Steps between C-alpha positions, in 0.01 A plus 500: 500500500249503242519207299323649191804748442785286522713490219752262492708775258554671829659221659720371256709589269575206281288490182250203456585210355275312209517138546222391271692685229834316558334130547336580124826573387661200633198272343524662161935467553430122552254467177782652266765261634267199449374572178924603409529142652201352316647647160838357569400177650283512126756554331766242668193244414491633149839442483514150614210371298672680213790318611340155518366544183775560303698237691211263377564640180876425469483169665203429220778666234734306650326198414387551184917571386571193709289286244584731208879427553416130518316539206808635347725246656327246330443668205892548460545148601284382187653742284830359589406148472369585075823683483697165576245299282545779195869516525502086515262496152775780336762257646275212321453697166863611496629137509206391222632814318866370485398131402255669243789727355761195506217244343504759230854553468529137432198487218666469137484811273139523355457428141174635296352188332424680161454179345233435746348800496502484115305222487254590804443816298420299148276264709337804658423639100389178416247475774365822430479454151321125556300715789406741224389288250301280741317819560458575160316154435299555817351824386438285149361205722292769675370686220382133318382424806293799522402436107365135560333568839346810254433260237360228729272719701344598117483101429288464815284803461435384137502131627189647767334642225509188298389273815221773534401470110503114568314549762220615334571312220460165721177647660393524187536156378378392835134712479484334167480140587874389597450496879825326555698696277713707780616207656622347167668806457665497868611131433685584140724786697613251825544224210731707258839339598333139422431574115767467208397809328286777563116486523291750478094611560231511560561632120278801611774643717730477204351658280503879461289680247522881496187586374160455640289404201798270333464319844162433494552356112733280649291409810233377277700312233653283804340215662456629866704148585828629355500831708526262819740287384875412501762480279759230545831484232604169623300136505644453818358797665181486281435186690632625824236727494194281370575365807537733777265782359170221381336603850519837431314436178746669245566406150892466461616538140867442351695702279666288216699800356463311181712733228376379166166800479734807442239782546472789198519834640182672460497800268103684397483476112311764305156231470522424913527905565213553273264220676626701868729232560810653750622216680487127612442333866820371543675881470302662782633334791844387658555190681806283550571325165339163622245660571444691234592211258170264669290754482528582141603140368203356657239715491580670149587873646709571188166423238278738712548879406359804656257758281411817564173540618 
């Protein structure tokens, strides 16, 4: 037989089977059911971690009412507790109520006290009336208040002025030979309240002449002694102050006030106006009357008459 032709179609008739084909099959069978198994053994674990889960959950919910509805117990146990302690104050107020209403029950019938009142009511008007008036002279206290503390602040500012024109005066007196004359001066104000009556000088602060060139008529018909000294109406203080002011060097002279000179009013006649005669010395300046009196009853003010130039 010759091997190269033989057929094995011509020896049998069954048809050939393909077992690589079959084995494939099976493999690829196998792979579906696993991965069908994988899925649903997936899934079942899906399921029981899902399951897990929400057990954790409710256990966790579980707990959480747990402590809520203790919570609540205790909460309605409080509330329960203030509801005994409210209903025992009612009870409380209640009985203090009834004793309240009975205490009044028992009070006598009220009476108005008009005859009290009456007279609370006139006391009243009379207050306010007093109250009034009070005010009244407070606002007139006030406003003479205000007046003197007006008039007072005037007396110093003219009282500065004067100290000033001393001043000056006194510097005066002092540049012209009386070195000791401020000091005398100082010593007569602290001494005041020691002296019977009042003193005055150095006679130049007393004296007050309004015009310039009458003053210097006057300057020169006075010894310059007189315009440093002072004037006493009293022995007692005359003496008082010989004593106290000799180291100051001052001549102290004394006021008499003797009556018996009455003075004649000057008046120009016809002969004096035609020789240019206006006035005398002792009508051209003002000074305190004791003063005035020793300067013109000792130096002869009323005999010396101004002319016209």
């Amino acid at each position: 037989m010759n091997k190269s032709s033989y057929s094995p179609s011509k020896f049998c008739k069954f048809p050939r089977r393909d077992y690589n084909f079959d084995f494939d099959e099976k493999i690829r069978k196998q792979k579906k059911v696993k991965v069908k198994e994988e899925l649903a053994l997936k899934k079942v674990s899906n399921i029981i971690s899902d399951n897990a889960n929400n057990r954790m959950k409710i256990v966790e919910h579980e707990s959480r009412l747990g402590v809520q509805v203790r919570a609540k117990y205790d909460e309605m146990e409080e509330l329960r507790r203030q509801e005994e302690s409210r209903q025992q104050r009612i009870s409380t107020a209640k009985e203090d109520l009834a004793a309240a209403e009975l205490e009044l029950a028992n009070l006598p019938v009220y009476e108005r006290p008009k005859d009290e009142i009456d007279r609370l009511y006139n006391q009243i008007l009379e207050i306010e009336y007093s109250a009034n008036q009070k005010g009244s002279q407070k606002s007139e206290r006030g406003n003479l208040i205000n007046q003197k503390k007006r008039t007072l602040w005037q007396c110093t500012e003219k009282l500065k002025d004067l100290e000033n024109a001393n001043n000056k005066l006194l510097q005066a007196l002092q540049r012209s030979g009386a070195d000791k004359i401020f000091d005398a001066y100082r010593w007569l104000q602290e001494h005041r309240n020691e002296l019977n009556k009042e003193v005055y000088g150095p006679v130049l602060l007393e004296v007050n002449v309004p015009n310039r060139e009458h003053a210097g008529y006057l300057e020169n018909h006075v010894p310059y002694y007189v315009w440093k000294s002072f004037i006493t109406q009293d022995a007692a203080d005359r003496d008082f102050l010989f004593r106290s002011l000799k180291s100051f060097d001052v001549p102290v002279l004394n006021f008499t006030g003797d009556k018996g000179d009455t003075k004649l009013p000057f008046e120009v006649s016809e002969e004096m106006h035609r020789l240019g005669i206006y006035s005398r010395l002792d009508q051209v300046f003002d000074a305190p009357n004791a003063v005035k009196d020793v300067l013109t009853t000792q130096f002869g003010l009323e005999n010396s008459v101004i002319v016209l130039p």
